[in-house]
GROMACS .gro file of C-alpha atoms in nm:
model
  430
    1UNK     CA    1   0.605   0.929   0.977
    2UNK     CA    2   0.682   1.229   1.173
    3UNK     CA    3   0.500   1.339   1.472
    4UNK     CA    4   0.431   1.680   1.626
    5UNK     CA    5   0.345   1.810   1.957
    6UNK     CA    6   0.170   2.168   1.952
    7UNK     CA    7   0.218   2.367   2.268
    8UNK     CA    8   0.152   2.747   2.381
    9UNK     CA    9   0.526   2.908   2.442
   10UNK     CA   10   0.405   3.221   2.613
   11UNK     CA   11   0.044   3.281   2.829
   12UNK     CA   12  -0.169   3.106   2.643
   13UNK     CA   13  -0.404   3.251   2.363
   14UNK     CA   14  -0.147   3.241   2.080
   15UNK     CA   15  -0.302   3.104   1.793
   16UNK     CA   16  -0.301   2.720   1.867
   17UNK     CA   17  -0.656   2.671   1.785
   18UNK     CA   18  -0.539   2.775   1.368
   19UNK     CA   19  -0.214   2.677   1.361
   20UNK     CA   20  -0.333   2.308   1.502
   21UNK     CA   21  -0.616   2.373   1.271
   22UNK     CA   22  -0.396   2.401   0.943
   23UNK     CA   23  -0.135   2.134   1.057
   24UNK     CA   24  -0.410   1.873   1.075
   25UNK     CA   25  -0.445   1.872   0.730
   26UNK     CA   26  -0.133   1.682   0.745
   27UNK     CA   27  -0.227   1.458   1.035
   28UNK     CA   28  -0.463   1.146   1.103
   29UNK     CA   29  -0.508   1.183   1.413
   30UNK     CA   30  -0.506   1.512   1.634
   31UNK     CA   31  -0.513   1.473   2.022
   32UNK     CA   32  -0.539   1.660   2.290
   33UNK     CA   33  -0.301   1.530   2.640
   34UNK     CA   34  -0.387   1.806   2.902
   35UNK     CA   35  -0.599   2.097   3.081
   36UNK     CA   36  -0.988   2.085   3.016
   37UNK     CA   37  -1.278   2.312   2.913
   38UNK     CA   38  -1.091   2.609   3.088
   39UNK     CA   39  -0.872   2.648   2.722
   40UNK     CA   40  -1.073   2.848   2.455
   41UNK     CA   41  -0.920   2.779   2.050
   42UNK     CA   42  -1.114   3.047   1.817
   43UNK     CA   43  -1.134   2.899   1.428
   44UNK     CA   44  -1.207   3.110   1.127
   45UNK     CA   45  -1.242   2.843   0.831
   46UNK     CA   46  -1.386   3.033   0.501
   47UNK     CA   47  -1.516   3.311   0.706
   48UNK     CA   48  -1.666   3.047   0.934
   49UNK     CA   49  -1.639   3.127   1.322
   50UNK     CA   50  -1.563   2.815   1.530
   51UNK     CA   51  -1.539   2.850   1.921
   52UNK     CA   52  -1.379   2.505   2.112
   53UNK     CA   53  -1.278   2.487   2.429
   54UNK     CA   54  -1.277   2.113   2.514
   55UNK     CA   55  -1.275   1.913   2.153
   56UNK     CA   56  -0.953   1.887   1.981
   57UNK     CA   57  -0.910   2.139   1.725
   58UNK     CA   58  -0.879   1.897   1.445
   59UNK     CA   59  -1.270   1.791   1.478
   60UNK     CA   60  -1.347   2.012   1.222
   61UNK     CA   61  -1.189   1.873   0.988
   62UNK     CA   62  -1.349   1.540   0.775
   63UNK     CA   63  -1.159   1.209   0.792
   64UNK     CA   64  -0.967   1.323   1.107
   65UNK     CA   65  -0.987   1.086   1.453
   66UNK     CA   66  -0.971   1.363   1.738
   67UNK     CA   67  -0.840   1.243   2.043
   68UNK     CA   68  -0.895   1.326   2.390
   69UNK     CA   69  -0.640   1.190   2.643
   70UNK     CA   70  -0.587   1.060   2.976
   71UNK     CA   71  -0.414   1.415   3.057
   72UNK     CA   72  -0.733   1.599   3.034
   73UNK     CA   73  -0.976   1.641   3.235
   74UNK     CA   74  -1.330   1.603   3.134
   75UNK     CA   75  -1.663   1.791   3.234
   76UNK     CA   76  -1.947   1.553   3.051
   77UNK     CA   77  -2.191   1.777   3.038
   78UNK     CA   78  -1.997   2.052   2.871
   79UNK     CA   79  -1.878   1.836   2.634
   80UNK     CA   80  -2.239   1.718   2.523
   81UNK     CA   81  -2.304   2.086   2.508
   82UNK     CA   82  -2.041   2.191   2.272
   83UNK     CA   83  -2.096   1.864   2.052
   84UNK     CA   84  -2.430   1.979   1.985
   85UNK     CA   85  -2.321   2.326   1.931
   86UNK     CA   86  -2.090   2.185   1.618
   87UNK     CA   87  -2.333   1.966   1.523
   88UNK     CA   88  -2.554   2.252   1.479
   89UNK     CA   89  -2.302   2.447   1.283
   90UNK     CA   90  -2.283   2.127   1.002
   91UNK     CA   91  -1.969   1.932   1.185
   92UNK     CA   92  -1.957   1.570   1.177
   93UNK     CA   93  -1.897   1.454   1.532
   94UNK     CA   94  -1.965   1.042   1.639
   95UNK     CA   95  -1.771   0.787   1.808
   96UNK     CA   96  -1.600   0.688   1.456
   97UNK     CA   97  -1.388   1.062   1.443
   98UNK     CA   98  -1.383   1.129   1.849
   99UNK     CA   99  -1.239   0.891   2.116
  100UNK     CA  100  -1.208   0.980   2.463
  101UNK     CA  101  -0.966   0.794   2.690
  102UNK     CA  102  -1.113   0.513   2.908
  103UNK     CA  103  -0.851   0.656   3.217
  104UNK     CA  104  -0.967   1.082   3.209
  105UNK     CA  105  -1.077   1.187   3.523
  106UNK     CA  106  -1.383   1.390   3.524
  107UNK     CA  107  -1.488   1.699   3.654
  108UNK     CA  108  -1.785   1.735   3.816
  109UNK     CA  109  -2.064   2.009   3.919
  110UNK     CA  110  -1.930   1.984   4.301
  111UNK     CA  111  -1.553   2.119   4.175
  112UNK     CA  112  -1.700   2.405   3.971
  113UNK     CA  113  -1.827   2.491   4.315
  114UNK     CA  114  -1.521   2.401   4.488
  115UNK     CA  115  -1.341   2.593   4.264
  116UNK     CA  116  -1.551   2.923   4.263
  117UNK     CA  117  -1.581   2.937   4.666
  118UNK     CA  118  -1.173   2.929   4.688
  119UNK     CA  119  -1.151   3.198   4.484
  120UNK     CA  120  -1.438   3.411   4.607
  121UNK     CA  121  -1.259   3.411   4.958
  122UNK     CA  122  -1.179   3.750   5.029
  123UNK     CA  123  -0.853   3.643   5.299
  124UNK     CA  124  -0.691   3.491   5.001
  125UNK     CA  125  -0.505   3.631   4.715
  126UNK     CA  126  -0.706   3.483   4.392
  127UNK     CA  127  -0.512   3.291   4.110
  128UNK     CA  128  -0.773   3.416   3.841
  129UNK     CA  129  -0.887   3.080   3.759
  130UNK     CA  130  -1.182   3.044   3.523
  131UNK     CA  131  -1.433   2.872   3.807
  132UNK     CA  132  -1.476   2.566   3.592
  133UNK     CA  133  -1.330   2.331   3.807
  134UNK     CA  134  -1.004   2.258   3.677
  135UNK     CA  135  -0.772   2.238   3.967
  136UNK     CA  136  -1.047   2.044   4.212
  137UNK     CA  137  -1.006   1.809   3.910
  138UNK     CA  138  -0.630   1.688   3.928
  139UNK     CA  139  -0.656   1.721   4.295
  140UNK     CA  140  -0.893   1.430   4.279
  141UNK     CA  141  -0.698   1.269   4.023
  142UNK     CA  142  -0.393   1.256   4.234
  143UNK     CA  143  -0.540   1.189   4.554
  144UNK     CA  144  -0.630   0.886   4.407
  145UNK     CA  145  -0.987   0.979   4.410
  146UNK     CA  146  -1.146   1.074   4.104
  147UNK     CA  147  -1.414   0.933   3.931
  148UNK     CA  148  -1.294   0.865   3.585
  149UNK     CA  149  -1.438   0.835   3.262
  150UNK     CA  150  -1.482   0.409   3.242
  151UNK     CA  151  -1.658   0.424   3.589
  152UNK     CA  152  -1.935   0.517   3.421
  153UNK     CA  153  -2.009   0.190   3.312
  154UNK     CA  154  -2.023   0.004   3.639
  155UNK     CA  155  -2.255   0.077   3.897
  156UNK     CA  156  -2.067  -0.038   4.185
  157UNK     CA  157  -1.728   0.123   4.119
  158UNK     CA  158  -1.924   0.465   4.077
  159UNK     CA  159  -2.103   0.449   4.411
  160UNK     CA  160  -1.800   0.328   4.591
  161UNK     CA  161  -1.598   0.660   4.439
  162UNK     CA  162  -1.880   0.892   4.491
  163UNK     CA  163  -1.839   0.778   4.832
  164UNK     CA  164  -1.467   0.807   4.906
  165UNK     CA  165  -1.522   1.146   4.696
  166UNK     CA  166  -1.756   1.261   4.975
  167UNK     CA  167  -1.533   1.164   5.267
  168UNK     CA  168  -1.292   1.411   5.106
  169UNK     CA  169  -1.538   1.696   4.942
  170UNK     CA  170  -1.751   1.775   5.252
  171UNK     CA  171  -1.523   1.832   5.491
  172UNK     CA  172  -1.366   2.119   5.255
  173UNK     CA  173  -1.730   2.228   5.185
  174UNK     CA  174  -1.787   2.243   5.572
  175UNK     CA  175  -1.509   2.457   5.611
  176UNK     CA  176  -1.656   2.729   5.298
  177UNK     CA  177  -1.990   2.689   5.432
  178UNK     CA  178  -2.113   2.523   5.080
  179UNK     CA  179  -2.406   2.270   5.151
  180UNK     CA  180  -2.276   1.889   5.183
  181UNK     CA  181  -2.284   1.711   4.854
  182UNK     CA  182  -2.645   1.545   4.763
  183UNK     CA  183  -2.485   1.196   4.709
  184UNK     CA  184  -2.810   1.075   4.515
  185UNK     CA  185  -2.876   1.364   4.281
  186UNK     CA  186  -2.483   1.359   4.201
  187UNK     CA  187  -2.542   0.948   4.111
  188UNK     CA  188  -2.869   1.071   3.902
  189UNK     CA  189  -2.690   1.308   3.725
  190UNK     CA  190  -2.372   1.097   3.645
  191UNK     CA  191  -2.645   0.783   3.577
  192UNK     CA  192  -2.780   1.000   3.291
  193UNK     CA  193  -2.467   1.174   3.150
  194UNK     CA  194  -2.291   0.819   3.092
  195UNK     CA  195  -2.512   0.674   2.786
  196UNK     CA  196  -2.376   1.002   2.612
  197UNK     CA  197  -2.024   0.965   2.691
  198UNK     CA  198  -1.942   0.620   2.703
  199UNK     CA  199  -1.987   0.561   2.311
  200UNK     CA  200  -1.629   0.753   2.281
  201UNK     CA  201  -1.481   0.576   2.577
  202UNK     CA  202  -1.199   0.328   2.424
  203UNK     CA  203  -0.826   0.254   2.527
  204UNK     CA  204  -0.644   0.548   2.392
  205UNK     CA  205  -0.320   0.460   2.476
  206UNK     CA  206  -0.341   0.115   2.274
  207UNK     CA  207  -0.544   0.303   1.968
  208UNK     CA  208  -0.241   0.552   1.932
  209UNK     CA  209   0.009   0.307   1.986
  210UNK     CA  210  -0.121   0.057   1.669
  211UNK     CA  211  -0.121   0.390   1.520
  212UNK     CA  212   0.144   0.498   1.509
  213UNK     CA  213   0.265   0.148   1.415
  214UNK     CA  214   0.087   0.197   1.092
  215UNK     CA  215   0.248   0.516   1.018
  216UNK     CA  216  -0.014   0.712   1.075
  217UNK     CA  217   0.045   1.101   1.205
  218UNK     CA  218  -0.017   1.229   1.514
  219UNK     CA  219  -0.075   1.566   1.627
  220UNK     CA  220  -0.067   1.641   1.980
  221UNK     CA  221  -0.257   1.977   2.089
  222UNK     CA  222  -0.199   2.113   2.426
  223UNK     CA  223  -0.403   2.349   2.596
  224UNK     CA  224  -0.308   2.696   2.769
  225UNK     CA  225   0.045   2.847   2.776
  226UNK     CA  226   0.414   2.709   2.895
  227UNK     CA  227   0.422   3.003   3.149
  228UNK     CA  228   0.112   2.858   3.284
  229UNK     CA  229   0.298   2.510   3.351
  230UNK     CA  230   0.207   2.377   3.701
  231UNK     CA  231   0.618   2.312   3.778
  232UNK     CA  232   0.769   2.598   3.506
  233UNK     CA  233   0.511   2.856   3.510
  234UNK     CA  234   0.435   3.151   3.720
  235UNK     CA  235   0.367   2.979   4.011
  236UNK     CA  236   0.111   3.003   4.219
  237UNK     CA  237  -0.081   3.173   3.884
  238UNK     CA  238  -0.044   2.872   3.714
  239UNK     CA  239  -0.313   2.601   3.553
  240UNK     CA  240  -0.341   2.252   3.738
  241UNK     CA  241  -0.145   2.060   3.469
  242UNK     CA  242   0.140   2.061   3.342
  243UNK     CA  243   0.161   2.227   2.996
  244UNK     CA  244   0.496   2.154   2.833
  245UNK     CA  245   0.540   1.944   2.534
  246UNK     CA  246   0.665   1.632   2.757
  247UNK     CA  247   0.295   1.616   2.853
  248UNK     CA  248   0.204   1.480   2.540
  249UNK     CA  249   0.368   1.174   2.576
  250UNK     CA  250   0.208   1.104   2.949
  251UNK     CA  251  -0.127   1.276   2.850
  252UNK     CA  252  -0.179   0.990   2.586
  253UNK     CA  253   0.023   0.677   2.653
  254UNK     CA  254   0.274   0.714   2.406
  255UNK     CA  255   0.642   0.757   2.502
  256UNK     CA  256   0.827   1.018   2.465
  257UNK     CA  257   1.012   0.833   2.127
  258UNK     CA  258   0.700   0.906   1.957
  259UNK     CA  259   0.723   1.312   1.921
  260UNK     CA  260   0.957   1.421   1.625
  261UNK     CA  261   0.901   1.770   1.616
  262UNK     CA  262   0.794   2.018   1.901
  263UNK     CA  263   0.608   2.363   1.752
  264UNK     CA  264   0.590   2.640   2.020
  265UNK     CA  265   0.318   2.916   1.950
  266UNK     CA  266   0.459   3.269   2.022
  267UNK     CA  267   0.232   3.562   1.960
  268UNK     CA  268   0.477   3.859   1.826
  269UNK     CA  269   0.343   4.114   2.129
  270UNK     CA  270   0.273   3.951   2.505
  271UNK     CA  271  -0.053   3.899   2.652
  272UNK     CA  272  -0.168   3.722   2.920
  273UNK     CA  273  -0.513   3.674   3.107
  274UNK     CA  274  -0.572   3.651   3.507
  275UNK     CA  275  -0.341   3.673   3.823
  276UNK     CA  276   0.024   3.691   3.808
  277UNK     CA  277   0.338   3.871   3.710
  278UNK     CA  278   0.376   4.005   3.343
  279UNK     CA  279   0.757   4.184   3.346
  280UNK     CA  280   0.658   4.371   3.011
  281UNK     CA  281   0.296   4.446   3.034
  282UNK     CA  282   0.199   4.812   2.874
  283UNK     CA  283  -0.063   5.018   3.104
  284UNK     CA  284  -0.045   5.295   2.793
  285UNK     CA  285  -0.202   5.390   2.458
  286UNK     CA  286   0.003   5.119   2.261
  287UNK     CA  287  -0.124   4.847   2.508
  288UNK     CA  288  -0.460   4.933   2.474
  289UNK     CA  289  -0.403   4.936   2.059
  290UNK     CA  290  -0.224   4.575   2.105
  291UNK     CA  291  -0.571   4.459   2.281
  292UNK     CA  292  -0.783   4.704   2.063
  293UNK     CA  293  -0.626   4.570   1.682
  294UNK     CA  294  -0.580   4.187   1.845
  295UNK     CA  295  -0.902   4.133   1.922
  296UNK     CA  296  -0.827   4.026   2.302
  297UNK     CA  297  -1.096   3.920   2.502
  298UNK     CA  298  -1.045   3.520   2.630
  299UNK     CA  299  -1.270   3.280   2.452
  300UNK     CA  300  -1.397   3.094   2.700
  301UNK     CA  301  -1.408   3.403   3.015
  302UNK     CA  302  -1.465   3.674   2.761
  303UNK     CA  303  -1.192   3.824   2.984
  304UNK     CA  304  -0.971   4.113   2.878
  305UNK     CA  305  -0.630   4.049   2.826
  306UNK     CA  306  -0.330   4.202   2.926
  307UNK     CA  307  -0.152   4.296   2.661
  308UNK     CA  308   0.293   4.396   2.645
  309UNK     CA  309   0.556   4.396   2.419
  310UNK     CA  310   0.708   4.097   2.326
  311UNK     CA  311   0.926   3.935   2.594
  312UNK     CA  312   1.207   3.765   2.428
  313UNK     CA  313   1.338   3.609   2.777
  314UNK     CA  314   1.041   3.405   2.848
  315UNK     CA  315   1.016   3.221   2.511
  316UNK     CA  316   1.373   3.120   2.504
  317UNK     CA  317   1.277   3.008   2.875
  318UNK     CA  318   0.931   2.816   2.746
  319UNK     CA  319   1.167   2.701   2.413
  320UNK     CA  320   1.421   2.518   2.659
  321UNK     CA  321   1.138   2.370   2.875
  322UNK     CA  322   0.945   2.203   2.606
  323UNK     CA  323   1.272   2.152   2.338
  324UNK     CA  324   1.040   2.349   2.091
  325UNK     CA  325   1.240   2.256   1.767
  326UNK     CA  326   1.059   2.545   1.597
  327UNK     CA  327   0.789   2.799   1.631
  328UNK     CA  328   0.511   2.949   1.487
  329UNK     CA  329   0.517   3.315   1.504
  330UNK     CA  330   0.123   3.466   1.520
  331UNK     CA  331  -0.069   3.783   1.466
  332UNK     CA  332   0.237   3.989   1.300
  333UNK     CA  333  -0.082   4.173   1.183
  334UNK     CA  334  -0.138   4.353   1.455
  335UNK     CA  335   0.198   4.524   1.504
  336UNK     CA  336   0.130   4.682   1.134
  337UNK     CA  337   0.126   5.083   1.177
  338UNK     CA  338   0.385   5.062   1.492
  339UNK     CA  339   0.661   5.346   1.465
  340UNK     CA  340   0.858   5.212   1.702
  341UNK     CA  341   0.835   4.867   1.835
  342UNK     CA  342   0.998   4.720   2.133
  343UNK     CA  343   1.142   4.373   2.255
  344UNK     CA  344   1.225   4.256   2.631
  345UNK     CA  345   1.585   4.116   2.612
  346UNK     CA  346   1.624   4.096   2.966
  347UNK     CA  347   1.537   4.208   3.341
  348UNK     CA  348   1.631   4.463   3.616
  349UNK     CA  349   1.598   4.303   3.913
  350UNK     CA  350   1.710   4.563   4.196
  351UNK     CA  351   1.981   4.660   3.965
  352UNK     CA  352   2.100   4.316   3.893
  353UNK     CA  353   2.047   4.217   3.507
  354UNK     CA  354   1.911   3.900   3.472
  355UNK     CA  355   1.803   3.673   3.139
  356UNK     CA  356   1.588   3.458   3.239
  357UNK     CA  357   1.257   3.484   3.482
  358UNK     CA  358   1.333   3.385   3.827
  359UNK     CA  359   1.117   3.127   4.045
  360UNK     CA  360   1.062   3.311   4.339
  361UNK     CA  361   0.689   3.461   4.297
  362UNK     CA  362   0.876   3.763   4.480
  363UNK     CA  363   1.172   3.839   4.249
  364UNK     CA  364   0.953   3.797   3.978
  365UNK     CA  365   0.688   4.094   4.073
  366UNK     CA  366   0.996   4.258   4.121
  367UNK     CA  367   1.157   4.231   3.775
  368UNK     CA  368   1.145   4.547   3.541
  369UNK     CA  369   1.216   4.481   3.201
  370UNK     CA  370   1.500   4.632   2.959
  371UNK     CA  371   1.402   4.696   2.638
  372UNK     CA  372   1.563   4.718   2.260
  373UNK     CA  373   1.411   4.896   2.007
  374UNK     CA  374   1.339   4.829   1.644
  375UNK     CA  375   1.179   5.048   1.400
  376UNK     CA  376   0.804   4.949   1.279
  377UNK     CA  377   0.648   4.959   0.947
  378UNK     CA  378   0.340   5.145   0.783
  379UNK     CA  379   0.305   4.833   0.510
  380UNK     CA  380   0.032   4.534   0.574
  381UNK     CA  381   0.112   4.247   0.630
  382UNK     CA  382  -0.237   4.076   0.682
  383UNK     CA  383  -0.281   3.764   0.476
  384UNK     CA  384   0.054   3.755   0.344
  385UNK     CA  385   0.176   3.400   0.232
  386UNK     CA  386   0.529   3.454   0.114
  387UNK     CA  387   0.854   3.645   0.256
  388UNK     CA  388   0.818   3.843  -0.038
  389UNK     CA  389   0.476   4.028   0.022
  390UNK     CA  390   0.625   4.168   0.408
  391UNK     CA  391   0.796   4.491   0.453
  392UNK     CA  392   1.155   4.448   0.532
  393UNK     CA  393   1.096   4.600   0.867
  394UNK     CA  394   0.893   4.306   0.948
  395UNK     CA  395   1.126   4.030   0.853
  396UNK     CA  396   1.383   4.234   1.072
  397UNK     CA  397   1.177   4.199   1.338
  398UNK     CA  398   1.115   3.831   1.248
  399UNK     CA  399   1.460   3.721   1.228
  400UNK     CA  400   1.575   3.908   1.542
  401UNK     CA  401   1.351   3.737   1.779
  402UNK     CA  402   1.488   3.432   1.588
  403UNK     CA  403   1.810   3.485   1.746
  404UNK     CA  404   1.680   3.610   2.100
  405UNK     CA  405   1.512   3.311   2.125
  406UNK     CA  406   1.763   3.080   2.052
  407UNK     CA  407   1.477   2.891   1.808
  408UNK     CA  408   1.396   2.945   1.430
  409UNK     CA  409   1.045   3.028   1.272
  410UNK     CA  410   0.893   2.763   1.106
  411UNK     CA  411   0.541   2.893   1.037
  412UNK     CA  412   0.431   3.249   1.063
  413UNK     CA  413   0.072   3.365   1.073
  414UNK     CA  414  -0.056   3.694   0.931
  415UNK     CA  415  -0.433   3.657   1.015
  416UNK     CA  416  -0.695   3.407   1.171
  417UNK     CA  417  -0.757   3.288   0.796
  418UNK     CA  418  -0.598   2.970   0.744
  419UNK     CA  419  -0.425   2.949   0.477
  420UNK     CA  420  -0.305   3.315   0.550
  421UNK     CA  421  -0.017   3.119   0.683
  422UNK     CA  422   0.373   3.139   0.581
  423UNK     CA  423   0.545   2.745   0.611
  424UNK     CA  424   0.945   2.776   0.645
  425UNK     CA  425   0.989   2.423   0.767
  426UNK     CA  426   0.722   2.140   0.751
  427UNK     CA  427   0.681   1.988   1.113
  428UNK     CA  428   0.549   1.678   0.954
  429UNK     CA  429   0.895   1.660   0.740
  430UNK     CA  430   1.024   1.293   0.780
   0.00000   0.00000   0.00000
């Protein structure tokens, strides 16, 4: 049976959270292999508002096992928090539909404060993190000192990596003037949190791998946005992990054999929240109607986005990075009513044309982008769910990004609704 890895192709904030959503109902098991709490996915199932930021988006769905893999990283007490919240909102969650892997680090309350103090420093340019702790996180993990999730369960391995955590931890916390870390209220608290976590805790890697075995489907969700990729985003404004599809296969334990098909999500406009360069972004009335008829505010921050056309260079970049084999083209709603609409095909950089976004955090603030035009249409084309019910201008628009990107449509998304959803080619096709 065919499996699929979902990743963001632009900023984040795409759509992943519905298209992951609708492609479960193909799947058995949906898993998520990177970033953390920091990720917000919005649902809208039969007018039905679901907000996740840490659970795979697949847990609303009945006879589904949602995964969460050794490539995230996992705050206990938030996810307790938004268990309940689902739980209160008539979703099934228990250890027989949600496994977390033995192997995820955690994050704890001292890198939320780790996190926050870096950024609040005024001699430092900020990244535009969320404060949640993200980064301190995988710093931990690869400095070999995290605490991860099946420490919980012995007594001595948790004191002995609360200790080499605080060897590490207060000499940073020295240096922001943040209060050493209370090494017996952080035990408390980690002594209480782990009878509510360690009911999920199995071997993930072993689970998936039988799995898949059994020809069961897989969906892998990823968190975030390509261009937020720790080695092939915008660095320094980049999240902590790394975000492109190969990921999924070291965020789970499977190997890379086990991923048939690679879906990119691509909004049809740009947006992007935080720190960093954005070649295309609109500081005019038709950026503030992008944000305005989009609805964009970050789930998790509440955050306003930045909102530009669509930038045709960085997808085909993200597409190459992550060998999307198809994407899923979002929100075509919201450029209903457009006269004239407008696609990035390449840069100016200092009168040099360039197609494709250079690494140098420098060259890329400098980078002005060149623009084609199309013309727009007055038709809707909200909940459409054939070719036939979009204006022709629309599938224009549709088919040349198509070729700018150098990747075909496979799904395309008129609204948050589910099934308001148009399927070209079936990533679960064997």
């Amino acid at each position: 049976m065919a499996n699929v890895t979902v990743v963001g192709a632009q900023w984040g904030d795409e759509g992943k959270g519905k298209i992951v959503d609708w492609l479960s109902e193909r799947a058995d098991i949906v898993a998520r292999f990177q970033g953390g709490h920091n990720a917000g996915h919005t649902l809208v199932i039969d007018g039905k508002v679901y907000k996740l930021s840490l659970l795979p988006s697949g847990i609303v769905r009945g006879g589904k096992l949602s995964v969460i893999g050794n490539g995230v990283v996992l705050d206990p007490w938030h996810l307790v928090v938004e268990i309940a919240k689902l739980r209160d909102q008539g979703v099934d969650i228990s250890p027989d539909n949600l496994m977390i892997a033995e192997n995820a680090p955690l994050i704890l309350p001292i890198h939320g404060e780790l996190d926050r103090a870096r950024e609040n420093q005024n001699s430092v340019a900020k990244i535009g993190t969320t404060g949640r702790g993200i980064g301190p996180a995988y710093e931990d993990k690869v400095g070999r000192r995290a605490i991860r999730v099946a420490d919980l369960a012995d007594e001595t391995t948790l004191e002995a990596r609360v200790d080499r955590l605080m060897g590490h931890h207060d000499a940073l916390r020295r240096g922001l003037g943040i209060e050493p870390i209370d090494r017996a209220a952080l035990l408390d608290a980690l002594r209480a949190i782990a009878p509510q976590v360690l009911p999920y805790a199995k071997p993930v890697w072993k689970v998936l791998n039988e799995a898949r075995r059994a020809g069961k489907r897989i969906l892998f969700e990823g968190a975030q946005g390509a261009l937020l990729d720790i080695d092939f985003g915008t660095y320094p404004f980049v999240t902590s992990s790394n975000v492109i599809a190969g990921q999924a296969a070291t965020g789970t334990g499977l190997g890379p054999g086990a991923i048939d098909f690679v879906l990119g999500i691509v909004k049809a406009y740009t947006t992007r929240v935080g720190e960093g360069p954005f070649p295309a972004e609109l500081h005019d009335d038709d950026g503030e109607r992008l944000g305005a008829r989009g609805h964009e505010f970050g789930t998790v921050t509440g955050r306003k986005r930045r909102c530009g056309w669509f930038d045709a260079v960085l997808v085909r970049q993200t597409c190459a990075t992550s060998g999307v084999s198809g994407i899923a083209l979002t929100k075509l709603d919201v450029l209903d009513g457009f006269k004239t609409l407008k696609i990035c095909v390449g840069y100016d950089l200092d009168g040099v044309r360039l197609d494709y976004l250079p690494t140098a955090a420098d060259l890329q603030a400098r980078c002005k982008p060149i623009y084609e035009e199309m013309e727009g249409w007055d038709d809707n084309t909200a909940g459409a769910r054939s070719w036939a019910q979009l204006p022709g201008a629309a599938i224009k628009y549709v088919r040349r990004i198509e070729e700018l990107i150098q990747c075909p449509v496979a799904l395309l998304s008129t609204s948050p609704e589910r099934d308001d959803t148009i399927l070209v080619t079936d990533p679960f096709a064997d």
